[in-house]
Coordinates of C-alpha atoms in Angstrom, one line a residue:
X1 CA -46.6 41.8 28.3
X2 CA -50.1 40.0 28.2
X3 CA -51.1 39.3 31.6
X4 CA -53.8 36.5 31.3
X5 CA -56.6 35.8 34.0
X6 CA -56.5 32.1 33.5
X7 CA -54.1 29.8 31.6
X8 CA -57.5 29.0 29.7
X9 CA -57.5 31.9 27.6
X10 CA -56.3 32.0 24.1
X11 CA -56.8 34.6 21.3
X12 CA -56.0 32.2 18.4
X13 CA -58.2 32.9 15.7
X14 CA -60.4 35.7 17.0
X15 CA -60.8 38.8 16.1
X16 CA -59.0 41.9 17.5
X17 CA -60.5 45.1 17.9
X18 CA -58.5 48.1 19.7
X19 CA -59.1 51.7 20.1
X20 CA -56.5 54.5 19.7
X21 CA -56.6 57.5 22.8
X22 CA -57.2 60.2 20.4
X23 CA -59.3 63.0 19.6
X24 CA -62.8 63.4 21.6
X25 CA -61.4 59.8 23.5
X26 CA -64.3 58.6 20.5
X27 CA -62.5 55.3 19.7
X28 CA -62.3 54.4 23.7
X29 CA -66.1 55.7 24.3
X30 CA -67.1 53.4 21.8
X31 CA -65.2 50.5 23.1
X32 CA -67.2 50.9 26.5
X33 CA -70.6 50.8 24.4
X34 CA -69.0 47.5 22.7
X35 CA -68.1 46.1 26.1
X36 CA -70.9 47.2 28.4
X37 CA -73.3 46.1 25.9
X38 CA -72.0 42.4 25.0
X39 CA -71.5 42.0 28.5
X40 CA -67.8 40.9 27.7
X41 CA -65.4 39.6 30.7
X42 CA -62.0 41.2 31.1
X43 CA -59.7 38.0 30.7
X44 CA -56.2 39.9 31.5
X45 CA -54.2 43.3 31.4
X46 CA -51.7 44.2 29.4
X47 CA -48.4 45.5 30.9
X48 CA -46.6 48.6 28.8
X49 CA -44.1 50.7 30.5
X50 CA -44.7 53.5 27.8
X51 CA -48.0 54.2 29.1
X52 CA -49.0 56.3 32.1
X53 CA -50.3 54.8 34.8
X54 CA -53.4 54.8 36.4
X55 CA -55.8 52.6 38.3
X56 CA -59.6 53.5 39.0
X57 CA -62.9 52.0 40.1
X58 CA -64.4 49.6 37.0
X59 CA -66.1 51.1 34.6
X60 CA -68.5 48.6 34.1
X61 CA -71.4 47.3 36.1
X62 CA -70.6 43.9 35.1
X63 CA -67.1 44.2 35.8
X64 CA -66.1 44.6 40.0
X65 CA -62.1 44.7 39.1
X66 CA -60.4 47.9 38.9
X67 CA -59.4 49.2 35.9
X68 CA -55.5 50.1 34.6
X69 CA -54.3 51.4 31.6
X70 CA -54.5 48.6 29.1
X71 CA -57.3 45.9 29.7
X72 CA -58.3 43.0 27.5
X73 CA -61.9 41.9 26.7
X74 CA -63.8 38.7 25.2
X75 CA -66.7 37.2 24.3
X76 CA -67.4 33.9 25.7
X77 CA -66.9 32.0 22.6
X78 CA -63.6 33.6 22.2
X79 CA -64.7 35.1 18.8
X80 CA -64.3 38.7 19.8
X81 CA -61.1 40.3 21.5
X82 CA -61.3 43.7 22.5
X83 CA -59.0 46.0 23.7
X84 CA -59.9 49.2 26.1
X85 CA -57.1 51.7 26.5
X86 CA -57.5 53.8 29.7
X87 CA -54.2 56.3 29.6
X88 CA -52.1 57.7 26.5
X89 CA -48.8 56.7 25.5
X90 CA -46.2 59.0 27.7
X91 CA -44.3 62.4 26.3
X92 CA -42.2 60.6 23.2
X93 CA -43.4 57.0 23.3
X94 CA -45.4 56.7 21.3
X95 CA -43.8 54.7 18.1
X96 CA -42.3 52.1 21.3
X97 CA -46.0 51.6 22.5
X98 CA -47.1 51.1 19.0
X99 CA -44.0 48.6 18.6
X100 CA -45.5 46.4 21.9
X101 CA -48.8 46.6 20.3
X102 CA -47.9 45.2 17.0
X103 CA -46.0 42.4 19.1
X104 CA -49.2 41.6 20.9
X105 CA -50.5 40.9 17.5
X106 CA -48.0 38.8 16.1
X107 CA -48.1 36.5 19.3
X108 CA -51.9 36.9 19.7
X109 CA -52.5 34.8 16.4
X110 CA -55.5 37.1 15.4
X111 CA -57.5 36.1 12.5
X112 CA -58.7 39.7 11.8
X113 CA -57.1 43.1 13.6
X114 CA -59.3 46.2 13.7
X115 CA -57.8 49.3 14.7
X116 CA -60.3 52.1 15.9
X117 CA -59.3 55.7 15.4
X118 CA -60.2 59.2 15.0
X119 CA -58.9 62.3 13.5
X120 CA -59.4 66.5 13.9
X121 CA -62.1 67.3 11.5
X122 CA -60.7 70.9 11.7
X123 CA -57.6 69.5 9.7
X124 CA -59.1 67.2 6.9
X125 CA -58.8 67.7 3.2
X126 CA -61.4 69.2 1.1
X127 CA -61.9 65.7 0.1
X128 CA -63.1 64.8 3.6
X129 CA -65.2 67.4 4.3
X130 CA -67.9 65.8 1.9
X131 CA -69.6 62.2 2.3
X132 CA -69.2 59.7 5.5
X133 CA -67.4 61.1 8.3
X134 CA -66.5 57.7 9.5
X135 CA -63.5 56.6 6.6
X136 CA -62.1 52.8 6.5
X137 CA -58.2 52.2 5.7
X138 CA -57.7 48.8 4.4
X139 CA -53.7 47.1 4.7
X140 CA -52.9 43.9 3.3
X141 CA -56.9 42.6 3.4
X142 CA -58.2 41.3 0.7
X143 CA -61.1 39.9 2.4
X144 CA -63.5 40.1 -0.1
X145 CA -66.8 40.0 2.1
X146 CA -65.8 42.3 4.6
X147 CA -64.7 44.7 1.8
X148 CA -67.9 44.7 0.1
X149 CA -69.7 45.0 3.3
X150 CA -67.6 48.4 4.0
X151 CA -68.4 49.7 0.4
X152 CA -72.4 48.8 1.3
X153 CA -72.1 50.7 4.0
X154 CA -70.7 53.7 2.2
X155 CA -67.5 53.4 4.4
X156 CA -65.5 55.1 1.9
X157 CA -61.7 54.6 2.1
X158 CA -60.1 57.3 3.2
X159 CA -57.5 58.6 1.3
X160 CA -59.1 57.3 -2.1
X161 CA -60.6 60.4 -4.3
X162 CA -62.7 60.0 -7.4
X163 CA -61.5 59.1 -10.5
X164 CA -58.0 57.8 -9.0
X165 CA -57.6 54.3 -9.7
X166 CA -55.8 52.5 -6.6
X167 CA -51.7 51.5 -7.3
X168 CA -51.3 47.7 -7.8
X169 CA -47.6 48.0 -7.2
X170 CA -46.1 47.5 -3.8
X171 CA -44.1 51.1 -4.1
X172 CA -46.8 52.3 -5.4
X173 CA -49.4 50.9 -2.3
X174 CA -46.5 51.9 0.2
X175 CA -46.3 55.8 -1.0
X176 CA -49.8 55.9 -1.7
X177 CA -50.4 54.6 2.2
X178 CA -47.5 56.9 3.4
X179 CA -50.2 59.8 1.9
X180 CA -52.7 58.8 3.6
X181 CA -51.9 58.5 7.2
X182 CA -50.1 61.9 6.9
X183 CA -54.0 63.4 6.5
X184 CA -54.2 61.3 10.4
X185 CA -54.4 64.5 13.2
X186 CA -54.5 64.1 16.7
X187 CA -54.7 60.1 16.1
X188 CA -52.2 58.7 18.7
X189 CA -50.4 55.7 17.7
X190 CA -52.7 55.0 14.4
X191 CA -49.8 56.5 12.4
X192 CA -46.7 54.6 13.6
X193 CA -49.1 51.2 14.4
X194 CA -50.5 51.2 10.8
X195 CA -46.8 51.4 8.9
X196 CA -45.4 49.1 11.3
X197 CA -48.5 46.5 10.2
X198 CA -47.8 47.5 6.5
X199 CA -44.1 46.9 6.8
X200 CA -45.1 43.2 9.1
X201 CA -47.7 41.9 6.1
X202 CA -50.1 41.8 8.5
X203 CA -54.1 43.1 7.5
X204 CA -55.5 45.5 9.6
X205 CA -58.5 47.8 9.0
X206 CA -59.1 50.9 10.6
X207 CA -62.4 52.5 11.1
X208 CA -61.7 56.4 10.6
X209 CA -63.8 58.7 13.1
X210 CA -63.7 62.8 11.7
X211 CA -64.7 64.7 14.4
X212 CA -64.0 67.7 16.7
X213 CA -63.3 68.1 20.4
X214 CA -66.6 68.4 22.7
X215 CA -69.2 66.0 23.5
X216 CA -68.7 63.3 21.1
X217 CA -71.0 60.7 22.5
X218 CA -72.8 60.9 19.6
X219 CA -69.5 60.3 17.6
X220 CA -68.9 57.2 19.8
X221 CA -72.2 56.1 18.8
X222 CA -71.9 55.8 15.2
X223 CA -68.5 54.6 15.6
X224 CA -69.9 51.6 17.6
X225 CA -72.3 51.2 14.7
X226 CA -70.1 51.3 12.0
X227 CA -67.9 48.7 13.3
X228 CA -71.1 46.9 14.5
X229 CA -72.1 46.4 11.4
X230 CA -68.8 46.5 9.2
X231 CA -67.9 42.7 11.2
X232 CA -71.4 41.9 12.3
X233 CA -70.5 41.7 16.0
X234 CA -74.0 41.4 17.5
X235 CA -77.2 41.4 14.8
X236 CA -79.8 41.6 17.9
X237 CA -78.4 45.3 19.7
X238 CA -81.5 47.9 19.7
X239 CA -79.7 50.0 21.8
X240 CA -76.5 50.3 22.8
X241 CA -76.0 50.7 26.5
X242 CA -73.4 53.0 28.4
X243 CA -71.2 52.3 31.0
X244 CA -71.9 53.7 34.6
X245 CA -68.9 55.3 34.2
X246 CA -71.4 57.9 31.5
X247 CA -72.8 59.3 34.2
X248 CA -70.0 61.4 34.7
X249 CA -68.9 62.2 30.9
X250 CA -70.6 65.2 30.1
X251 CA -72.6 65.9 33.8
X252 CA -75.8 68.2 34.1
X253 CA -75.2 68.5 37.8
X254 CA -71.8 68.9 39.1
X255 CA -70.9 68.1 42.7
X256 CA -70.0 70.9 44.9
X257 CA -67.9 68.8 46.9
X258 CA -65.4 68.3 43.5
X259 CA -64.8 72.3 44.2

């Protein structure tokens, strides 16, 4: 359940980006870049009952509230809705959270849904291993500027391979998608969210991080680019500027006193 802040705030017509909790937590790092950065305001929670709970001080500098598992972010001119995920899906729920989140977007009247993901680099194809390690997945877009911006970008689709022309058949496009999310590892609800969105007719893209477990700030990084650039979010950003929460992430100093 969408819990707005004000009865002011509608989603009509923006664009929705939200991250998956999945390997290296890169999708939800670079939402915190996206957030901190644009200085976006929280403008309500969403309530899911599949997800663990968890409340915390905010994240943000700009931000005083207190965070909880599923918060919802906009620009001030309503263009951009984003979506930061704070806690996974609990033991066997995850297809259900995936089903609230496709409801979300039917109701939220999107005009653009961008799913943010990543995957175990340890378990890609040989396919993958070569070329971009950030892959795009398109579903029911045909948004011809925004595809030729990805293919600029060299955000190669992910389960195309050379010299295999793309099925124009809608069996054809469903096993051929089917094929590609089973090369997904360690994704969270990309899987189950992505059929669900084929089956619904509605276009999504998803923004494809490959990458291993560690310190993946550098991941979250080029993620934030790639999707910076891929839907031209904010043209002016020379840096990209980390949440106080960072200072934490991958510590030089540990305190004693957490011992």
């Amino acid at each position: 359940m969408f819990v707005k802040a004000s009865e002011t705030v509608t989603t009509r017509g923006s664009t929705l980006i939200l991250p998956t909790v999945s390997i290296g937590n890169v999708p939800q790092l670079g939402m915190d870049l996206l957030i901190n950065t644009l200085q976006l305001s929280r403008v309500g929670i969403i309530d899911d009952s599949a997800l663990l709970p968890v409340s915390g001080v905010s994240a943000f500098d700009h931000i005083p509230s207190r965070l909880v598992p599923l918060e919802v972010y906009q620009s001030s001119d309503a263009k951009w809705t984003l979506i930061q995920q704070r806690s996974p899906p609990l033991s066997k729920h995850h297809r259900l959270f995936a089903k609230s989140m496709l409801e979300y977007i039917k109701a939220g009247e999107f005009d653009r849904v961008v799913l943010l993901t990543s995957s175990d680099a340890a378990l890609r194809t040989d396919a993958l291993i070569d070329g971009p390690q950030i892959r795009s997945i398109s579903i029911n877009c045909d948004e011809r500027i925004l595809i030729d911006r990805l293919q600029a970008l060299s955000l190669t689709d992910f389960g195309q391979r050379r010299g295999v022309a793309i099925a124009d058949d809608m069996d054809s496009k469903e096993s051929s998608l089917a094929g590609v999310l089973k090369q997904l590892h360690a994704a969270g609800i990309a899987r189950p969210l992505l059929d669900m969105c084929q089956e619904a007719g509605i276009p999504v893209l998803a923004l494809v991080s490959l990458v291993n477990e560690g310190d993946n700030i550098a991941d979250a990084i080029m993620l934030a680019n790639a999707v910076n650039a891929a839907l031209g979010i904010a043209t002016t950003i020379d840096q990209w500027r980390p949440p106080q929460s960072w200072q934490w992430l991958m510590p030089d100093n540990v305190p004693s006193e957490l011992f």
